[in-house]
Structure formats: C-alpha cells, structure tokens
Amino acid sequence: MSKMEIKRKSIMLPGPVDVPDEVLMSMSKPVINHRGEEFHQLMSKIEKISKDLFKTKYNVIVLSSSGTGGAESAVMNIIRPGDKAIVPVFGEFSGRLAQQIEAARGKVVRVNAPLGTAPSIEQIEKAVSENKDAKAIYLVYNDTSPGTTYRYAKELGEIAEKYGMFYVIDAISVFGGDVLPMDEWHADVVIAGSQKCLFTPPGLALVGVSDDVINYVRKDPPYTTYFNYASYVDFLAKYETPFTPALPLFYALETALEKIASVGLERTIEKHKIGAQAYYSAFETMGLQPFVEERFRSNVVISIKYPQGVDDIKFRKYLENNYNIVITGGFGELKGKIFRIGNMGIIERSKILPTIIAVGYSMRAQGINVNVEKAIEVAEEKLKGLDNV
Amino acid sequence: MSKMEIKRKSIMLPGPVDVPDEVLMSMSKPVINHRGEEFHQLMSKIEKISKDLFKTKYNVIVLSSSGTGGAESAVMNIIRPGDKAIVPVFGEFSGRLAQQIEAARGKVVRVNAPLGTAPSIEQIEKAVSENKDAKAIYLVYNDTSPGTTYRYAKELGEIAEKYGMFYVIDAISVFGGDVLPMDEWHADVVIAGSQKCLFTPPGLALVGVSDDVINYVRKDPPYTTYFNYASYVDFLAKYETPFTPALPLFYALETALEKIASVGLERTIEKHKIGAQAYYSAFETMGLQPFVEERFRSNVVISIKYPQGVDDIKFRKYLENNYNIVITGGFGELKGKIFRIGNMGIIERSKILPTIIAVGYSMRAQGINVNVEKAIEVAEEKLKGLDNV
C-alpha cells in the first residue's frame, strides 16, 4: 500500500538508533486490551527489568511520549509558578531544559560553562548555597549537542541531599550506556528515552520517581493530567497505565529490555565504553580532535572537530552516499564545526569499524590526509574488549 | 525472545480496536532520520490526507501521545490559571475533561445531563450567556462511557462564534466514524485518536488547530513545551515535528490514512452508520434495550442495557471464552448495568455478525431467551448497505 521506499541505512545518529529486527518485529503483535491480563504480564516484566536497570527501590513508570515529554513530566510535577530551580547549562539540551522550566513559569538559576566543558561541582554548589530556596536541581547527564557527559552527577546528588532539594537527572540520551544508580546517587527523578541506548523505537520515556516526589505531587497536584506521576504510580500497582499506552512500543521495549537483561547492565555499560574508546583512539590516530575536554567526554556521543577546510554538509553527504551510513553535524553554534556519531544501543564491530572507515575515507575525499589503516588497527585493538569471554 | 503468548482475539472494544495486518506490518520498517527527506515525505502525506479528513484549511498536527495527551494539549494551550471554560458533562470522559481543565487551574462551568442523554443546546447557551467571560467551550463529541454522541455540535459552534469563545471538540473516539467538518462547524481545536476509527495502534493524537489559537499561543505562551501548538505548526511547515516522533506509529498512521482516503471519508462514515444500525436493530430484535436516548445514540459505541439477572463479568467471560471476542462493560456508575461494543475502524460483516451472534448465544447461556436467528436476519438486511456498488 505505502509507496515510500525506505532504503536501509546504518543509522549512527545520537538517537534514534538502529533497532534490531527482533525488536522491530515484536511491534506487529496483535492489539490486546490494555486493561486485561496479557497487558498486566507485559507491564510487570517491563517494570521488573526497569527497576534493576535504574537500581532503584522506587517506581519506574513508562510514559507514552518522546524524551521531551519525559523532561516535561519532571518539570510539571515539581515546578509550580514562581518556584526556583538550579540548572547547569553546557549545551543545547541543558539550555532547553532551563527554558522548559521557564515556560512552566519557574525561575531558573543557570550555572553556565562553555561548550565542550561543564561547570565544576564548586560552581554549582556556590549557586545552590546562594539559592537555598530553590526547589530542585535539574541536570542533563549527557548533553548530546556538544557530546558532554557530566562526570560529577554523583557529587551533585550529595549536594541536593545536603540542601534538601529535589534532584532530577535527565538521562534521556545516556541511560543504559553509562552508570547511573538512581538511589545511590540520591536522584528523585531519572528520565530515560526508549530510542537511545535502549535500542527501542522513539515514543516512550521511562521515568524513575522517588516516593518523596510522589508524596509532594499528592499534596500539591500538578497542572498536568497526562504526566501526573501519582496516577502512573497508582496504576502501576495493578500493572497498568492511567491512559491508553502506545502498545506496539511497549512490545518493543519488552523485547529490548529482555536483551539487555540477558547481557547484564554492567557489561552493557562496559561495551559502550569500549566502543567509545575505539572511536576516540581511532580518530586521534587520524589526527582528528575530540571536541570535548577529556574528563567530560561522552561514551554515547562521539563529537569530533572538523579539520580546517572540511565542509560539514559536503562531508556528510559524501559519507552517506558512498558508505550508506548516517551521522550528524553540530547543533546551534557548533553547526559546521563538529560531526557527531551515536554510540548507543547495540555496540558491535560491524557498526563501529565501517563508521570509522567511512569517516576516514570521506576525510580523504575532502583532501584531508588521514591514516585510515592505522586508525582501524588501533580501534580493533580496543574492540577486542567486546569479545565474548 | 519474548515468551508471552498473545492469542489473537477479535477486539471489539470502543478502542483500541483491531488493527489490520497491513497497518501492523508497516511499523517494522527501519528507523529513519526524523530530520531527513524520507521523513519529510512521510509527514507531508500524513498532513495532506489529515487536512482532507478534518475538512480544514488550518494545520493538523500529530502529537506522540495518547488521546488524553491530545486533550491535555487543548487544555494547556488555551487555559491559563483562572480562565473559565464551559463544559457539557454527560459521561465519564466529559467529566474527566472538566477535571483536566481544573487541574490546569481553570474554572469550569459544567452543564450537566443524566447519563444516556445530553444537555440541550438551550441549556448550554444559557450557561454561555451567563458566563460571557468564559474563554472556551470544551465538547466531548462522543463520550464512550455511556455511548453518547452530542448531536448539536454544529449549533454549539455557532454559539461559540456568536460569543467569541474558542470551541474545542474532543473527537478522540469518533473522528473518522461520524461527520465533523472542522471549519464549517467553527471549531478551533479538533482532537482525534489514532486507535479508534483510524484503526492505527494507540499512541498518536491528531489535532486540528485554527490560526486564532496559534496566534493566541504566540502572544501568551503556554506552560507546556511538549504540547506547544506553535512549535508543532512551525515544524510542520518543513514537514517535521518539534520533538522526536514515535516513528513506527507514524508509519502505521500513513498506511491507515491511505486506506481511508482510498475508500473516501463520506463512505467511511456511512459504513460506521450502517454498522451501528445493524447492531441496534439486531439487539432490539432480541428484546435488548439501547442505553442511550435515540437522538444521541453513537455510531461508534453501541451501549446496551443488561436484562434483569445477567451478571456483567460472567456474561463477558462466557462470550470471550466461547466466541473469542472481547467487548466491554460499563464505566463508573454504569458498571454492571450495560455492555458496550466498539463499531470503529474497519467496518465489515465478518466482525459485526459474529459479535451479534456471540452476544445472542451468551445471553441464552445466561438464561435470557433471545431470538438470535431473527436478529441476524435483521442485521444482515442492514449490512447489505456495506456491499460494494
């Protein structure tokens, strides 16, 4: 019926990512009653694995919305007009989260850092201690626009704890690809996106919510109905969602979570790290420079500076047309200055090596003389860590 | 991988409904870049058909959320704290919409009617004229809980026009199954759900939005970011969505909309009407009484009173176990008093006749002596209208 042809390309974006066939196919299962026994089984399996991945004793709810909907839920449940929030801003997405809080009529104290780095923990603590009336700290754990992961998320949790503020971690792009033990880090809300490291199609947000937040929401109900955490927790108790769930995506999520559980969370995170090391070392071997300061480099978004004279659009078009691989460029003021590769979800040689090769030969085609063969050798050495032992 | 077995049953619920295999299968297409050319083609096709179905010159946007998210969008974009809204309440879902407005700190003037009927247009106009400061009228066009369709939606639009109020029609459960020419009826917002008469899986809401609403939103931005209509309209201009779309559901929607377009909207609506007439006349032949006053009867939800002595749960369990068909019972105070059948989406004999038979023989099994054979004959006579001519 549909006449649009979809050419299968390797999608190496920082999300959405390639979804394994097995996960895609599970969406074609028939519609079931979302108030019936079959759905209860599905939801109970999703809940069990999710709680393990979040490392939480609290509830993990599933919203039928994209990641931005997940972020909205964290804003609308906690922020009331006039409430103050502390937001470290070091990229496009942390900037947007701050704006999202302002749209909800919250007041934002931004702690800014230049792109490619992030605020120090001292900077943030200073802002917190000067704004003791703030209700919450909102951290974007991994800002995909520069490719920066905030490496003091644990310490920030201790600060939130010390000052009695809610601690919200937007982990949409990184959840499952880097460490994030929710309870140990004193997080009250942790948001994961389906279409990133969880290799499920886009359209779901998983949200871990502490009892403190639920109690607050019950006392002071939010303006939102669709994202009201208390309703989700009440319905989760009977393995349901308060509103009709996006069923096919729940099927897909179930399949993906089972795959992750069978590999184990620690090994899954380790694989992301190995993949990232392969990319960074290969590109450095080619003489290309990572954009982000070393300690804040992301394991899930590899962002690399363009050498002088390489045109972003031309480079990526050449790469896509000749190697059938889709990567992306920079955002906002980084447009034309960097390219970015997603290292999320299924981490394997068959995706990483062709991407490194494609980048290398596409650089050569732009007149940049890089040593592709040496880079591959270096990458393969790192990727031995992926071998089954 | 997944061990849960899903037995294929005929889902005759008032949504979600059975999805044709062709629509289900289209979800397994590979992930594409939602900022690329392929997605633009997909979105442009969805937009073109949607505007035809809404009969509007305005924008039709697609939200990655269930129907309740669509309703939330209509509340959050228009209502600011303290704003007043008029809401006819004649069932569970119109009652919930009123509560949703109150959650957003709006003030609601309810125009109530007993279950099984609906407020007269005079009643509503009286409320409107006594509350000229109200900002909007919110109508649930078809309230699935009693199975009531508001038959003066057009006249209500004239009242909204006369008093200069926004007119919002929540048509989640009925869009595509009954008439609703958006512009002709002076509607500012019309909300459709994917999983009802559009026979797509749940998880998308289509929303027609007038320019008046967009202009208002630009002047006085809403608290919500995820549902901000202005962002959706801005991105639709380049055939994109502001936030990552639930891609597989967009694939499914495209396939379903193409099917509807190939049949034609008028014929699609007519088929729903024919199906409804077959059900009502068959059940009346059996001596069973429709719950709703005749003029407000729905073409998409058939609600029937239980005869004295029939137990809701026992009846529906018998029906499901023996005929493999899932129907549902009543909601809230109608629990145990009525059963309801969805007549949405693909309307064909092969779904309607077995359902009538199953209801008839399940009634007999509960000791109610009904004439199933005569009922089938009456239904088949009506269903001749489905014949291809």
XYZ file of N, CA, C and O in Angstrom, chain A residues 185-349:
660
model
N 22.767 7.601 44.045
C 23.112 8.977 43.690
C 22.073 9.986 44.195
O 22.093 11.148 43.811
N 21.160 9.528 45.024
C 20.143 10.416 45.624
C 19.286 11.129 44.583
O 18.878 12.273 44.799
N 19.036 10.471 43.463
C 18.193 11.116 42.446
C 16.722 10.891 42.771
O 16.332 9.813 43.231
N 15.917 11.931 42.578
C 14.471 11.822 42.811
C 13.729 11.480 41.535
O 12.670 10.870 41.565
N 14.260 11.943 40.414
C 13.654 11.637 39.119
C 14.793 11.333 38.148
O 15.765 12.087 38.070
N 14.682 10.212 37.450
C 15.638 9.870 36.389
C 14.833 9.559 35.129
O 13.890 8.771 35.177
N 15.191 10.222 34.027
C 14.432 10.060 32.781
C 15.280 9.355 31.733
O 16.403 9.778 31.447
N 14.734 8.286 31.163
C 15.409 7.559 30.083
C 14.551 7.625 28.825
O 13.325 7.643 28.911
N 15.193 7.668 27.664
C 14.457 7.638 26.396
C 14.543 6.255 25.786
O 15.563 5.572 25.921
N 13.486 5.846 25.092
C 13.478 4.500 24.513
C 14.430 4.364 23.335
O 14.986 3.304 23.086
N 14.620 5.456 22.590
C 15.254 5.376 21.268
C 16.757 5.606 21.285
O 17.350 5.836 20.250
N 17.358 5.574 22.470
C 18.795 5.818 22.546
C 19.471 4.501 22.928
O 19.425 3.553 22.158
N 20.085 4.430 24.100
C 20.829 3.225 24.459
C 19.923 2.015 24.688
O 20.405 0.896 24.794
N 18.615 2.210 24.774
C 17.702 1.078 24.970
C 17.229 0.488 23.634
O 16.370 -0.384 23.606
N 17.764 0.953 22.532
C 17.513 0.478 21.152
C 16.072 0.044 20.865
O 15.815 -0.990 20.260
N 15.150 0.885 21.303
C 13.721 0.714 21.037
C 13.335 1.889 20.134
O 14.003 2.920 20.174
N 12.298 1.782 19.319
C 11.922 2.962 18.531
C 11.515 4.137 19.436
O 11.178 3.934 20.604
N 11.541 5.343 18.901
C 11.165 6.507 19.710
C 9.684 6.498 20.067
O 8.869 5.945 19.334
N 9.351 7.129 21.188
C 7.950 7.272 21.568
C 7.643 6.907 23.005
O 6.514 7.063 23.451
N 8.669 6.430 23.744
C 8.455 6.133 25.160
C 9.524 6.812 26.006
O 10.671 6.937 25.589
N 9.125 7.240 27.196
C 10.080 7.717 28.191
C 9.880 6.890 29.454
O 8.750 6.697 29.904
N 10.977 6.366 29.993
C 10.919 5.644 31.268
C 11.367 6.614 32.348
O 12.380 7.309 32.178
N 10.618 6.678 33.437
C 10.938 7.659 34.468
C 10.934 6.999 35.843
O 9.914 6.467 36.287
N 12.090 7.031 36.496
C 12.175 6.582 37.885
C 11.787 7.745 38.785
O 12.280 8.856 38.595
N 10.888 7.502 39.745
C 10.366 8.591 40.581
C 10.423 8.188 42.053
O 9.865 7.158 42.440
N 11.082 9.004 42.873
C 11.196 8.684 44.302
C 9.870 8.906 45.019
O 9.011 9.662 44.562
N 9.722 8.268 46.162
C 8.500 8.440 46.956
C 8.332 9.884 47.420
O 7.209 10.370 47.564
N 9.456 10.573 47.661
C 9.354 11.981 48.076
C 8.610 12.806 47.030
O 7.786 13.664 47.368
N 8.913 12.558 45.770
C 8.237 13.313 44.704
C 6.756 12.931 44.648
O 5.880 13.793 44.529
N 6.488 11.634 44.759
C 5.083 11.187 44.717
C 4.292 11.828 45.865
O 3.177 12.330 45.667
N 4.879 11.832 47.052
C 4.178 12.437 48.192
C 3.931 13.924 47.965
O 2.869 14.445 48.295
N 4.928 14.588 47.389
C 4.763 16.011 47.092
C 3.622 16.233 46.091
O 2.761 17.106 46.277
N 3.606 15.407 45.048
C 2.591 15.545 43.993
C 1.183 15.296 44.549
O 0.222 15.949 44.168
N 1.092 14.353 45.479
C -0.227 14.085 46.069
C -0.706 15.277 46.894
O -1.888 15.586 46.935
N 0.231 15.947 47.558
C -0.154 17.080 48.402
C -0.476 18.311 47.563
O -1.371 19.076 47.877
N 0.291 18.505 46.495
C 0.147 19.708 45.676
C 0.059 19.277 44.207
O 1.052 19.285 43.484
N -1.137 18.898 43.762
C -1.292 18.291 42.428
C -0.785 19.206 41.313
O -0.965 20.421 41.366
N -0.147 18.618 40.321
C 0.419 19.400 39.219
C -0.663 19.889 38.262
O -1.800 19.427 38.326
N -0.302 20.809 37.389
C -1.233 21.320 36.383
C -1.510 20.262 35.315
O -2.506 20.305 34.635
N -0.560 19.348 35.145
C -0.696 18.346 34.094
C -1.505 17.151 34.572
O -1.371 16.717 35.718
N -2.345 16.632 33.704
C -3.046 15.382 33.973
C -2.302 14.238 33.283
O -2.049 13.199 33.881
N -1.925 14.481 32.031
C -1.321 13.413 31.222
C -0.026 12.897 31.831
O 0.321 11.733 31.663
N 0.716 13.779 32.521
C 2.012 13.371 33.077
C 2.003 13.253 34.604
O 3.061 13.162 35.213
N 0.831 13.290 35.219
C 0.755 13.249 36.684
C 1.364 11.951 37.241
O 0.825 10.861 37.043
N 2.497 12.085 37.928
C 3.222 10.901 38.414
C 2.376 10.034 39.341
O 2.485 8.803 39.325
N 1.564 10.671 40.180
C 0.793 9.893 41.155
C -0.160 8.927 40.449
O -0.307 7.769 40.861
N -0.788 9.375 39.353
C -1.683 8.468 38.615
C -0.910 7.274 38.070
O -1.388 6.142 38.117
N 0.287 7.547 37.533
C 1.070 6.443 36.955
C 1.457 5.420 38.016
O 1.410 4.215 37.783
N 1.837 5.920 39.189
C 2.232 5.010 40.263
C 1.018 4.204 40.747
O 1.115 3.001 40.981
N -0.137 4.860 40.844
C -1.345 4.149 41.274
C -1.711 3.035 40.287
O -2.075 1.936 40.689
N -1.612 3.333 39.010
C -1.970 2.311 38.015
C -0.892 1.242 37.880
O -1.187 0.084 37.597
N 0.364 1.630 38.105
C 1.452 0.648 38.013
C 1.259 -0.450 39.058
O 1.632 -1.605 38.838
N 0.641 -0.085 40.178
C 0.403 -1.072 41.240
C -0.440 -2.235 40.719
O -0.356 -3.349 41.223
N -1.269 -1.981 39.690
C -2.018 -3.094 39.074
C -1.484 -3.398 37.674
O -2.186 -3.967 36.844
N -0.241 -2.986 37.419
C 0.425 -3.223 36.127
C -0.348 -2.643 34.950
O -0.523 -3.279 33.914
N -0.814 -1.416 35.136
C -1.485 -0.713 34.053
C -0.922 0.700 33.944
O -0.111 1.122 34.767
N -1.362 1.420 32.917
C -1.041 2.836 32.790
C -2.351 3.605 32.909
O -3.405 3.077 32.551
N -2.320 4.845 33.412
C -3.590 5.552 33.602
C -4.290 5.852 32.274
O -5.507 5.902 32.221
N -3.501 6.048 31.217
C -4.086 6.354 29.909
C -3.627 5.297 28.917
O -2.637 4.608 29.147
N -4.356 5.176 27.818
C -4.060 4.137 26.827
C -2.580 4.166 26.440
O -2.076 5.190 25.987
N -1.872 3.062 26.635
C -0.438 3.039 26.306
C -0.204 2.875 24.802
O -1.043 2.314 24.106
N 0.946 3.354 24.329
C 1.349 3.159 22.927
C 1.825 1.717 22.785
O 3.020 1.418 22.736
N 0.870 0.813 22.722
C 1.109 -0.623 22.867
C 2.271 -1.204 22.052
O 3.103 -1.928 22.603
N 2.360 -0.916 20.740
C 3.449 -1.544 19.976
C 4.825 -1.190 20.547
O 5.738 -2.010 20.534
N 4.959 0.025 21.054
C 6.243 0.428 21.616
C 6.518 -0.299 22.934
O 7.668 -0.568 23.270
N 5.466 -0.637 23.658
C 5.648 -1.431 24.876
C 6.136 -2.840 24.521
O 6.983 -3.402 25.208
N 5.586 -3.404 23.449
C 6.072 -4.712 22.976
C 7.565 -4.627 22.647
O 8.362 -5.494 22.994
N 7.928 -3.564 21.925
C 9.323 -3.404 21.506
C 10.222 -3.223 22.727
O 11.296 -3.826 22.828
N 9.760 -2.420 23.666
C 10.555 -2.165 24.876
C 10.787 -3.458 25.652
O 11.889 -3.724 26.131
N 9.744 -4.259 25.754
C 9.872 -5.537 26.457
C 10.997 -6.376 25.840
O 11.866 -6.900 26.543
N 10.980 -6.484 24.520
C 11.992 -7.292 23.830
C 13.390 -6.721 24.054
O 14.343 -7.460 24.337
N 13.518 -5.406 23.954
C 14.827 -4.772 24.131
C 15.324 -4.941 25.569
O 16.491 -5.271 25.802
N 14.442 -4.740 26.532
C 14.860 -4.862 27.938
C 15.295 -6.291 28.253
O 16.251 -6.514 28.994
N 14.597 -7.259 27.667
C 14.994 -8.656 27.896
C 16.388 -8.922 27.338
O 17.175 -9.658 27.934
N 16.678 -8.315 26.192
C 18.016 -8.475 25.609
C 19.070 -7.860 26.532
O 20.132 -8.445 26.755
N 18.782 -6.676 27.049
C 19.741 -6.016 27.940
C 19.929 -6.841 29.209
O 21.050 -7.066 29.663
N 18.821 -7.341 29.746
C 18.907 -8.133 30.977
C 19.732 -9.390 30.751
O 20.479 -9.823 31.631
N 19.629 -9.968 29.547
C 20.358 -11.213 29.298
C 21.868 -10.957 29.197
O 22.674 -11.826 29.502
N 22.238 -9.756 28.768
C 23.664 -9.394 28.713
C 24.129 -8.904 30.084
O 25.264 -9.154 30.501
N 23.259 -8.219 30.784
C 23.600 -7.645 32.089
C 23.920 -6.165 31.945
O 24.548 -5.745 30.971
N 23.495 -5.361 32.909
C 23.679 -3.914 32.818
C 25.158 -3.524 32.822
O 25.596 -2.700 32.014
N 25.940 -4.118 33.726
C 27.352 -3.721 33.842
C 28.092 -3.964 32.523
O 28.838 -3.113 32.046
N 27.857 -5.140 31.938
C 28.532 -5.475 30.685
C 28.032 -4.561 29.557
O 28.805 -4.153 28.687
N 26.764 -4.218 29.582
C 26.201 -3.330 28.564
C 26.885 -1.962 28.627
O 27.271 -1.391 27.599
N 27.050 -1.451 29.832
C 27.714 -0.154 30.005
C 29.178 -0.252 29.568
O 29.705 0.629 28.883
N 29.827 -1.360 29.937
C 31.226 -1.567 29.564
C 31.393 -1.562 28.039
O 32.352 -1.001 27.496
N 30.437 -2.190 27.356
C 30.511 -2.234 25.892
C 30.442 -0.826 25.294
O 31.122 -0.518 24.317
N 29.591 0.018 25.859
C 29.522 1.399 25.374
C 30.875 2.093 25.562
O 31.331 2.845 24.705
N 31.507 1.812 26.696
C 32.795 2.438 26.988
C 33.866 1.960 26.000
O 34.660 2.757 25.486
N 33.856 0.667 25.733
C 34.831 0.104 24.783
C 34.621 0.708 23.391
O 35.573 1.109 22.713
N 33.358 0.799 22.980
C 33.052 1.400 21.673
C 33.561 2.835 21.602
O 34.177 3.255 20.614
N 33.324 3.583 22.677
C 33.758 4.983 22.709
C 35.279 5.080 22.616
O 35.821 5.904 21.866
N 35.972 4.209 23.350
C 37.442 4.236 23.309
C 37.959 3.925 21.915
O 38.936 4.516 21.451
N 37.290 2.992 21.246
C 37.696 2.651 19.876
C 37.556 3.874 18.970
O 38.461 4.208 18.198
N 36.422 4.549 19.072
C 36.207 5.745 18.239
C 37.246 6.828 18.538
O 37.902 7.350 17.645
N 37.353 7.190 19.824
C 38.240 8.309 20.169
C 39.678 8.018 19.756
O 40.364 8.867 19.180
N 40.140 6.785 20.036
C 41.541 6.496 19.721
C 41.755 6.433 18.208
O 42.790 6.879 17.704
N 40.775 5.917 17.483
C 40.911 5.853 16.021
C 40.973 7.260 15.432
O 41.812 7.562 14.578
N 40.075 8.125 15.890
C 40.050 9.475 15.316
C 41.304 10.257 15.705
O 41.845 11.026 14.909
N 41.777 10.051 16.924
C 43.014 10.740 17.317
C 44.195 10.232 16.489
O 45.072 11.008 16.106
N 44.169 8.945 16.181
C 45.206 8.383 15.301
C 45.165 9.055 13.925
O 46.194 9.249 13.273
N 43.966 9.404 13.495
C 43.826 10.105 12.209
C 44.222 11.579 12.321
O 44.200 12.308 11.324
N 44.487 12.021 13.545
C 44.828 13.429 13.728
C 43.600 14.319 13.898
O 43.695 15.545 13.850
N 42.438 13.691 14.111
C 41.216 14.473 14.346
C 41.045 14.672 15.854
O 41.348 13.779 16.645
N 40.545 15.846 16.238
C 40.466 16.179 17.662
C 39.053 16.033 18.222
O 38.110 16.613 17.687
N 38.899 15.287 19.320
C 37.604 15.276 20.017
C 37.256 16.698 20.455
O 38.157 17.473 20.809
N 35.967 17.023 20.428
C 35.558 18.381 20.767
C 35.570 18.631 22.269
O 35.840 19.739 22.725
N 35.293 17.590 23.041
C 35.050 17.790 24.476
C 36.309 17.511 25.307
O 37.058 16.573 25.023
N 36.497 18.327 26.319
C 37.552 18.141 27.319
C 37.530 16.692 27.812
O 36.461 16.142 28.074
N 38.701 16.092 27.970
C 38.760 14.644 28.161
C 37.868 14.108 29.285
O 37.144 13.139 29.103
N 37.890 14.767 30.447
C 37.150 14.183 31.581
C 35.632 14.205 31.389
O 34.912 13.489 32.062
N 35.142 15.060 30.478
C 33.690 15.140 30.263
C 33.239 14.432 28.982
O 32.100 14.562 28.565
N 34.159 13.699 28.356
C 33.804 13.060 27.091
C 32.726 11.996 27.280
O 32.757 11.241 28.236
N 31.829 11.958 26.328
C 30.696 11.040 26.405
C 31.055 9.680 25.829
O 31.817 9.576 24.870
N 30.492 8.635 26.422
C 30.639 7.292 25.852
C 29.574 7.001 24.813
O 29.630 5.976 24.140
N 28.599 7.877 24.697
C 27.472 7.558 23.815
C 27.349 8.517 22.630
O 26.674 8.211 21.655
N 27.971 9.689 22.731
C 28.015 10.619 21.596
C 29.471 10.996 21.361
O 30.113 11.589 22.225
N 29.979 10.627 20.204
C 31.366 10.919 19.867
C 31.354 12.195 19.029
O 30.839 12.193 17.908
N 31.870 13.294 19.589
C 31.858 14.547 18.819
C 33.289 14.946 18.476
O 34.165 14.984 19.342
N 33.506 15.219 17.210
C 34.855 15.430 16.683
C 34.899 16.744 15.900
O 33.990 17.035 15.117
N 35.969 17.516 16.128
C 36.123 18.788 15.407
C 36.475 18.536 13.945
O 37.294 17.671 13.632
N 35.880 19.327 13.060
C 36.287 19.266 11.658
C 37.656 19.911 11.494
O 37.911 20.978 12.062
N 38.531 19.288 10.703
C 39.777 19.981 10.362
C 39.436 21.191 9.481
O 38.403 21.187 8.797
N 40.289 22.195 9.542
C 40.150 23.383 8.687
C 39.814 22.966 7.251
O 40.452 22.067 6.699
N 38.795 23.604 6.682
C 38.540 23.412 5.253
C 37.564 22.310 4.890
O 37.217 22.151 3.728
N 37.098 21.536 5.892
C 36.122 20.493 5.559
C 34.710 21.053 5.736
O 34.381 21.608 6.783
N 33.909 20.908 4.682
C 32.535 21.397 4.732
C 31.616 20.309 5.299
O 31.566 19.190 4.775
N 30.907 20.662 6.351
C 30.048 19.718 7.084
C 29.077 18.985 6.155
O 29.041 17.753 6.109
N 28.282 19.754 5.414
C 27.245 19.149 4.570
C 27.867 18.256 3.493
O 27.430 17.118 3.280
N 28.894 18.781 2.825
C 29.550 18.024 1.753
C 30.118 16.715 2.298
O 29.970 15.649 1.703
N 30.779 16.820 3.441
C 31.408 15.656 4.068
C 30.373 14.583 4.396
O 30.513 13.414 4.040
N 29.299 14.996 5.052
C 28.309 14.008 5.488
C 27.519 13.429 4.316
O 27.097 12.284 4.342
N 27.303 14.254 3.288
C 26.600 13.754 2.108
C 27.457 12.697 1.409
O 26.968 11.648 0.993
N 28.751 12.999 1.286
C 29.676 12.050 0.663
C 29.659 10.732 1.435
O 29.564 9.639 0.866
N 29.715 10.864 2.745
C 29.768 9.687 3.619
C 28.488 8.853 3.483
O 28.533 7.629 3.350
N 27.348 9.520 3.472
C 26.077 8.799 3.378
C 25.916 8.150 2.003
O 25.531 6.986 1.894
N 26.236 8.901 0.954
C 26.040 8.376 -0.399
C 26.975 7.219 -0.717
O 26.612 6.292 -1.426
N 28.192 7.287 -0.194
C 29.175 6.272 -0.559
C 29.279 5.129 0.432
O 29.685 4.035 0.069
N 28.919 5.385 1.671
C 29.083 4.331 2.686
C 27.765 3.932 3.338
O 27.734 3.045 4.180
N 26.680 4.624 2.961
C 25.351 4.242 3.440
C 25.230 4.337 4.964
O 24.527 3.553 5.595
N 25.956 5.284 5.515
C 25.958 5.469 6.969
C 25.521 6.906 7.260
O 25.987 7.840 6.614
N 24.613 7.053 8.217
C 24.120 8.383 8.563
C 24.710 8.824 9.901
O 24.485 8.185 10.933
N 25.507 9.897 9.869
C 25.965 10.521 11.109
C 25.411 11.946 11.097
O 24.675 12.315 10.191
N 25.732 12.751 12.091
C 25.140 14.090 12.085
C 26.186 15.168 12.358
O 27.334 14.855 12.699
N 25.762 16.421 12.200
C 26.675 17.543 12.393
C 26.476 18.190 13.751
O 25.939 17.576 14.676
N 26.892 19.425 13.873
C 26.744 20.152 15.131
C 25.412 20.887 15.193
O 24.729 21.054 14.192
N 25.083 21.338 16.393
C 23.820 21.990 16.709
C 24.096 23.455 16.999
O 25.110 23.782 17.621
N 23.220 24.346 16.602
C 23.347 25.750 17.002
C 24.701 26.317 16.630
O 25.119 26.251 15.475
N 25.422 26.858 17.626
C 26.699 27.500 17.301
C 27.805 26.502 16.950
O 28.891 26.897 16.524
N 27.507 25.208 17.089
C 28.501 24.197 16.701
C 28.286 23.708 15.266
O 29.021 22.859 14.770
N 27.264 24.255 14.622
C 26.960 23.879 13.241
C 28.179 24.123 12.351
O 28.746 25.205 12.358
N 28.567 23.090 11.603
C 29.698 23.239 10.699
C 31.041 23.041 11.370
O 32.071 22.930 10.707
N 31.043 22.991 12.711
C 32.319 22.902 13.429
C 32.662 21.488 13.893
O 33.827 21.162 14.091
N 31.626 20.678 14.123
C 31.881 19.304 14.583
C 30.979 18.324 13.838
O 29.970 18.721 13.262
N 31.391 17.043 13.847
C 30.431 15.996 13.475
C 30.259 15.086 14.678
O 31.113 15.047 15.572
N 29.108 14.400 14.701
C 28.789 13.568 15.865
C 28.296 12.188 15.440
O 27.562 12.055 14.460
N 28.713 11.189 16.212
C 28.336 9.801 15.951
C 27.687 9.248 17.211
O 28.196 9.442 18.317
N 26.578 8.569 17.040
C 25.956 7.912 18.184
C 26.626 6.578 18.452
O 26.886 5.806 17.529
N 26.929 6.320 19.709
C 27.487 5.031 20.125
C 26.547 4.493 21.200
O 26.836 4.501 22.379
N 25.375 4.102 20.729
C 24.266 3.792 21.633
C 23.612 2.486 21.225
O 23.471 2.210 20.040
N 23.178 1.750 22.213
C 22.358 0.569 21.929
C 23.201 -0.654 21.672
O 23.972 -1.074 22.520
N 23.030 -1.245 20.491
C 23.793 -2.442 20.151
C 25.203 -2.008 19.750
O 25.386 -1.352 18.722
N 26.185 -2.369 20.563
C 27.569 -1.957 20.313
C 28.319 -3.144 19.724
O 28.521 -4.162 20.396
N 28.704 -3.042 18.449
C 29.417 -4.165 17.836
C 30.349 -3.677 16.739
O 30.145 -2.620 16.150
N 31.376 -4.491 16.489
C 32.362 -4.150 15.464
C 31.703 -3.787 14.138
O 32.127 -2.870 13.451
